Short mmCIF file of C-alpha atoms and ligand atoms in Angstrom, two decimals:
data_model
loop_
_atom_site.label_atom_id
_atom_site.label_comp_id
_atom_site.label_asym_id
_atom_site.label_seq_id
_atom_site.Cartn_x
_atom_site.Cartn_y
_atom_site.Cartn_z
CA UNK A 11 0.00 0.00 0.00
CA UNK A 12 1.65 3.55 -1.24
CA UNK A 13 1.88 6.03 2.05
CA UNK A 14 -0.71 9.06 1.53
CA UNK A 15 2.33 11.58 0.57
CA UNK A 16 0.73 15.05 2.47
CA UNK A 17 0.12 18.33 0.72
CA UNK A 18 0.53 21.48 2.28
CA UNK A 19 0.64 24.70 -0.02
CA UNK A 20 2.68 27.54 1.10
CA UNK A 21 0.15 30.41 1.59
CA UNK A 22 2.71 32.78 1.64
CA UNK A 23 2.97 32.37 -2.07
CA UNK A 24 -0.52 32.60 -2.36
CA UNK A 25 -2.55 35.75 -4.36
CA UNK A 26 -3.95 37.75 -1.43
CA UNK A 27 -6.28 39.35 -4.05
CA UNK A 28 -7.63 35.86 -4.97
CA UNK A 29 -8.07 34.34 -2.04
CA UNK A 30 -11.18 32.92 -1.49
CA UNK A 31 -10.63 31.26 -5.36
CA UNK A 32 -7.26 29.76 -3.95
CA UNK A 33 -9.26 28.14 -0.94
CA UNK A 34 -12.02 27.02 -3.25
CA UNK A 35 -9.58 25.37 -5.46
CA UNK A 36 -7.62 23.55 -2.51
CA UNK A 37 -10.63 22.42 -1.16
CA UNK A 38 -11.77 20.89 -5.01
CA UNK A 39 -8.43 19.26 -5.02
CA UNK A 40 -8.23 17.94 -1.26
CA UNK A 41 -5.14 19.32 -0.44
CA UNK A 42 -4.55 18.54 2.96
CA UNK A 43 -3.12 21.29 5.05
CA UNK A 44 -2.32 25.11 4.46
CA UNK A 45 1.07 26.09 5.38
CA UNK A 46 1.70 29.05 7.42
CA UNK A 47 4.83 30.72 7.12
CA UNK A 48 5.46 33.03 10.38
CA UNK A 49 8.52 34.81 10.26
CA UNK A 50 8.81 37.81 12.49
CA UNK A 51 12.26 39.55 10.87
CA UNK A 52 14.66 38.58 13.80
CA UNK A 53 14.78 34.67 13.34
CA UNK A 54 14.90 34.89 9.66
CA UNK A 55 15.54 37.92 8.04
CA UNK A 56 11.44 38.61 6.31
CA UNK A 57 8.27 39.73 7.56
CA UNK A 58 5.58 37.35 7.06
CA UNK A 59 1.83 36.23 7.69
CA UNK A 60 0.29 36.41 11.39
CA UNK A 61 -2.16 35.61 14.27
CA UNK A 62 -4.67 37.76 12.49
CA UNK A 63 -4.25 36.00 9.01
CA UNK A 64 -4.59 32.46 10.74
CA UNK A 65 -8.03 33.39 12.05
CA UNK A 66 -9.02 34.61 9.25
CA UNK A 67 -8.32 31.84 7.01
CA UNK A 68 -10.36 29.39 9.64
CA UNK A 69 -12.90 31.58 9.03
CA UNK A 70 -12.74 31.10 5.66
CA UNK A 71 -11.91 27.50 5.05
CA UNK A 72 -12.06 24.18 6.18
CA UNK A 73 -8.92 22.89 5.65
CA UNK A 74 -7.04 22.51 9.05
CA UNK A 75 -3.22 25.37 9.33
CA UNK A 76 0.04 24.14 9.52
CA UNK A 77 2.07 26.91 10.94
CA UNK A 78 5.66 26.96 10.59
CA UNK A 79 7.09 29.34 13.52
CA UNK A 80 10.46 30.87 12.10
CA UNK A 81 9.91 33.40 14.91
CA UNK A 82 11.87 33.95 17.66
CA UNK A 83 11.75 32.69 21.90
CA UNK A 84 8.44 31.14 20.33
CA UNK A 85 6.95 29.56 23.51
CA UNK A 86 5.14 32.62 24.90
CA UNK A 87 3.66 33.24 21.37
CA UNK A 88 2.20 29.77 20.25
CA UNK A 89 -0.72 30.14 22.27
CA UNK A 90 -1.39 33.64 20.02
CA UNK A 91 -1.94 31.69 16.95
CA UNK A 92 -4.90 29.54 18.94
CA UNK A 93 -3.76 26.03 17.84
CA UNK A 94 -6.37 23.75 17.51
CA UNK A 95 -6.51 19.69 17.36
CA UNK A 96 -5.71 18.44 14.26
CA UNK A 97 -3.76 21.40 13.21
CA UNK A 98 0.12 21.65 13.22
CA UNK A 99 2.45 23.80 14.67
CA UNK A 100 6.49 23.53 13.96
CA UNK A 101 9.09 25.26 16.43
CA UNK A 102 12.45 25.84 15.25
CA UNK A 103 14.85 23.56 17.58
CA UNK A 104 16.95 26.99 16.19
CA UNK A 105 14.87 29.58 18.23
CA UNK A 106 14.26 28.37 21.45
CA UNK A 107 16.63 27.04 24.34
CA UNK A 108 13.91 24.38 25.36
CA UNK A 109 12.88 22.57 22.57
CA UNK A 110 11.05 19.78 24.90
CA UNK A 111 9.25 22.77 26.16
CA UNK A 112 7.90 24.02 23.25
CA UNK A 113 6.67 20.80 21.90
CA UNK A 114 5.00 20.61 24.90
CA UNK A 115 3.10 23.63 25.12
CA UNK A 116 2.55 23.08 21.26
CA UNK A 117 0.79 20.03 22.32
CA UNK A 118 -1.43 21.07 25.08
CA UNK A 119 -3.17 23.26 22.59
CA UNK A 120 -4.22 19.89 20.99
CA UNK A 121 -2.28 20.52 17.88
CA UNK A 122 0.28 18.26 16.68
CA UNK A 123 3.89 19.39 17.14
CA UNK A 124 6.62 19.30 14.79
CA UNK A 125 10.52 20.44 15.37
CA UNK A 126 11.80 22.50 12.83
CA UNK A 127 15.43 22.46 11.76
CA UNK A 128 17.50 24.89 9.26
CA UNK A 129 19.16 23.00 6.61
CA UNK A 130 22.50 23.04 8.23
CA UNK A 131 21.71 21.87 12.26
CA UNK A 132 22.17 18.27 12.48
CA UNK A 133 19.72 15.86 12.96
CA UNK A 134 21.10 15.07 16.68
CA UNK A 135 19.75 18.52 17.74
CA UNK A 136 16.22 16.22 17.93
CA UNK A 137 17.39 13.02 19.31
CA UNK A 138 16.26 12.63 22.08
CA UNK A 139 12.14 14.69 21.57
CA UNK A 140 11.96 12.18 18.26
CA UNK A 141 9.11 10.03 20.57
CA UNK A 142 7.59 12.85 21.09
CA UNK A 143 7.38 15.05 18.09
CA UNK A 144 4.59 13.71 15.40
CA UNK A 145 7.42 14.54 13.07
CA UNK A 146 10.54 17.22 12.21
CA UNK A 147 10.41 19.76 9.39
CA UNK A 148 13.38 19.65 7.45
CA UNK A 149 14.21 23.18 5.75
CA UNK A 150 15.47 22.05 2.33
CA UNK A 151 16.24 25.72 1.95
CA UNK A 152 17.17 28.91 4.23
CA UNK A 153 14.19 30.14 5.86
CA UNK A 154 12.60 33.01 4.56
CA UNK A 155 11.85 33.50 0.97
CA UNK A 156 9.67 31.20 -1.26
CA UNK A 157 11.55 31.14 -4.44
CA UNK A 158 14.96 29.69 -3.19
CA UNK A 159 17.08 26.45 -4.84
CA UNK A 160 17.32 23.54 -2.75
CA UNK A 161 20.50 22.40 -0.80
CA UNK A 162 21.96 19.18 -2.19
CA UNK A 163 22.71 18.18 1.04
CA UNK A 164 19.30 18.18 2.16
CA UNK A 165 18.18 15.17 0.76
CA UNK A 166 21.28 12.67 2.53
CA UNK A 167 19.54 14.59 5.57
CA UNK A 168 15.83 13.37 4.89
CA UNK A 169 17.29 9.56 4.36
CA UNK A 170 19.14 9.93 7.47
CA UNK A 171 16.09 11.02 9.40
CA UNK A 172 13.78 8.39 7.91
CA UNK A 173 17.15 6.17 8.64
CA UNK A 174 16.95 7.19 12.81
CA UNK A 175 12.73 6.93 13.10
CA UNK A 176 12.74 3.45 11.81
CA UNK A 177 16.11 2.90 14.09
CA UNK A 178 14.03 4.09 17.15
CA UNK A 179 10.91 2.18 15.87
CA UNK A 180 8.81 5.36 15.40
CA UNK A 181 6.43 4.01 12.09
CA UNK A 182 4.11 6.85 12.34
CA UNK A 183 6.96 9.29 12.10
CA UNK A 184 6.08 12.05 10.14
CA UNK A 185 8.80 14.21 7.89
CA UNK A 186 7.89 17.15 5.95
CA UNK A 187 10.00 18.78 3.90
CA UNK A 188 10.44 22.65 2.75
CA UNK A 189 11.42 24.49 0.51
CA UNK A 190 12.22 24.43 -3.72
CA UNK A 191 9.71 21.05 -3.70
CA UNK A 192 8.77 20.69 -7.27
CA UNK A 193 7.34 18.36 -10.14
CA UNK A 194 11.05 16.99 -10.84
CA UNK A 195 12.35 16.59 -7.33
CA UNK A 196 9.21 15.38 -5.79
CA UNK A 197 9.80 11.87 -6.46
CA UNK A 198 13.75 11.52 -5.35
CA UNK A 199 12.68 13.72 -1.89
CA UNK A 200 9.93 11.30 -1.64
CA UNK A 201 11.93 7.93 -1.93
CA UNK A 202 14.59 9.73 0.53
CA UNK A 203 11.93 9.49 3.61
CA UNK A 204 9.32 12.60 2.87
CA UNK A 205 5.69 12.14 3.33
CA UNK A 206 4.73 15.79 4.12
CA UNK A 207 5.44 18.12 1.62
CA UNK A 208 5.29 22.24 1.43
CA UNK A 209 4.01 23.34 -2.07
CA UNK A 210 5.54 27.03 -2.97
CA UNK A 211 6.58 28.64 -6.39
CA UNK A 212 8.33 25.54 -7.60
CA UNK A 213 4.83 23.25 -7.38
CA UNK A 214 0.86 24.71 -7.10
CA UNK A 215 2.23 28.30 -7.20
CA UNK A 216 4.38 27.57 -10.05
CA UNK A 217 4.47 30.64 -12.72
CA UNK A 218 4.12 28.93 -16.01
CA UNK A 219 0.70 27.27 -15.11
CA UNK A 220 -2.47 28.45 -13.20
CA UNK A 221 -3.02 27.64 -10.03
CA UNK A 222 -5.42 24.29 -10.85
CA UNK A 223 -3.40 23.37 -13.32
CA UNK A 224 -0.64 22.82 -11.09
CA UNK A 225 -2.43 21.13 -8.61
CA UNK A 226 -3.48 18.79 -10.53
CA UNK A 227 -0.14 18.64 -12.20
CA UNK A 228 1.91 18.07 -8.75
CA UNK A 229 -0.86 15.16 -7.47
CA UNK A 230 -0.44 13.37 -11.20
CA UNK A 231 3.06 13.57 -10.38
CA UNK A 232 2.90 11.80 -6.74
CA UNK A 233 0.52 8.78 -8.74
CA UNK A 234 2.79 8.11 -11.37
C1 DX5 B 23 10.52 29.62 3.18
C2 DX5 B 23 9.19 28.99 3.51
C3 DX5 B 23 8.69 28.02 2.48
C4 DX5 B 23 8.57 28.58 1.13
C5 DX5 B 23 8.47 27.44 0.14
O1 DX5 B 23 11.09 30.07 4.38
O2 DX5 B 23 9.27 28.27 4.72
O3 DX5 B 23 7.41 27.55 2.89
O4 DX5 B 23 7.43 29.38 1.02
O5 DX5 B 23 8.42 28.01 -1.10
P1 DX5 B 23 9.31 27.44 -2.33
O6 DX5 B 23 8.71 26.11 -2.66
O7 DX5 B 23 9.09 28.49 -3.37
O8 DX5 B 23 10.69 27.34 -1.85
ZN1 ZN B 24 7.57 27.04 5.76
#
């Protein structure tokens, strides 16, 4: 049985003009989450999407947030963002000096929790919270911008990962990956270990084909 491979389109790339269309198509498709990028210009250097935005978009849709803090000293502020069960939340291991602390207050929202790491920290930075993450986001690029080229490195680091969950007997172990995931990588990043993928400018909110057309393109390309 093939693993459902989870979609999760970067709203940060989205049309804020065209919202509402962007939802309705997502919800046609069955994407499965919407990804929140939260950067607040100290932990990476951008300005992006809010507390505000994440209600909104609840109000508006159906389809449950995943929101990627690349803030920094997060804890205090993940209770802002009103988590709720079923939803995600990922906390840079980066940005905080108690990641077990984090995932915990992550989790008594209800929301899952995920640890985040920057392409370069090494996978031992989550050892020892692997049992009780649902998974670890692995930035295939340097938070920040949508837009960016992927670090070859990256993918040795999603094997390895996939490599230490079935080591510690953790089958449900979920890794999503971020950053420069497209039509022609989608398959190698998958085979490395993936089964959560962000969708930016290099998949659904690819330039050269409307925003259907690309979903439609990116789920052909997880069948075939
Ligand atoms: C970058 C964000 C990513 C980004 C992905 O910091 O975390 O979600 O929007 O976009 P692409 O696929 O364009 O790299
Ligand atoms: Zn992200």
């Amino acid at each position: 049985m093939t693993k459902h491979i989870k979609l999760s389109p970067s709203m940060m790339c989205a049309d804020i003009g065209a919202l509402r269309e962007t939802l309705a198509i997502f919800e046609k498709h069955g994407v499965d989450y919407l990804h929140i990028d939260v950067m607040d210009g100290v932990f990476v250097p951008n300005l992006m999407l809010g507390t505000d935005y994440c209600a909104r978009l609840r109000a508006l849709s159906s389809i449950p947030l995943d929101i990627h803090l690349m803030i920094s000293n997060p804890e205090p502020k993940i209770a802002w963002f009103a988590p709720q069960p079923g939803e995600y939340v990922s906390v840079h291991a980066e940005s905080t000096k108690h990641l077990h602390r984090a995932i915990q207050t992550v989790q008594k929202t209800g929301a899952r929790a995920f640890a985040a790491l920057n392409p370069a920290t090494p996978l031992s930075v989550v050892e020892y919270v692997m049992q009780d993450v649902s998974g670890v986001l692995l930035m295939l690029v340097n938070p920040g911008y949508a837009g960016q080229l992927l670090i070859p490195e990256t993918l040795r680091k999603i094997r390895e990962l996939r490599a230490l969950a079935d080591a510690k007997r953790l089958p449900d172990f979920e890794i999503q990956v971020d950053g420069n995931v497209g039509f022609e990588n989608v398959k190698e990043i998958t085979e490395a270990g993936a089964d959560f993928i962000v969708l930016g400018s290099s998949a659904v909110f690819h330039k050269d084909y409307s925003l259907e057309e690309a979903v439609v393109k990116f789920k052909n390309t997880l069948i075939v």
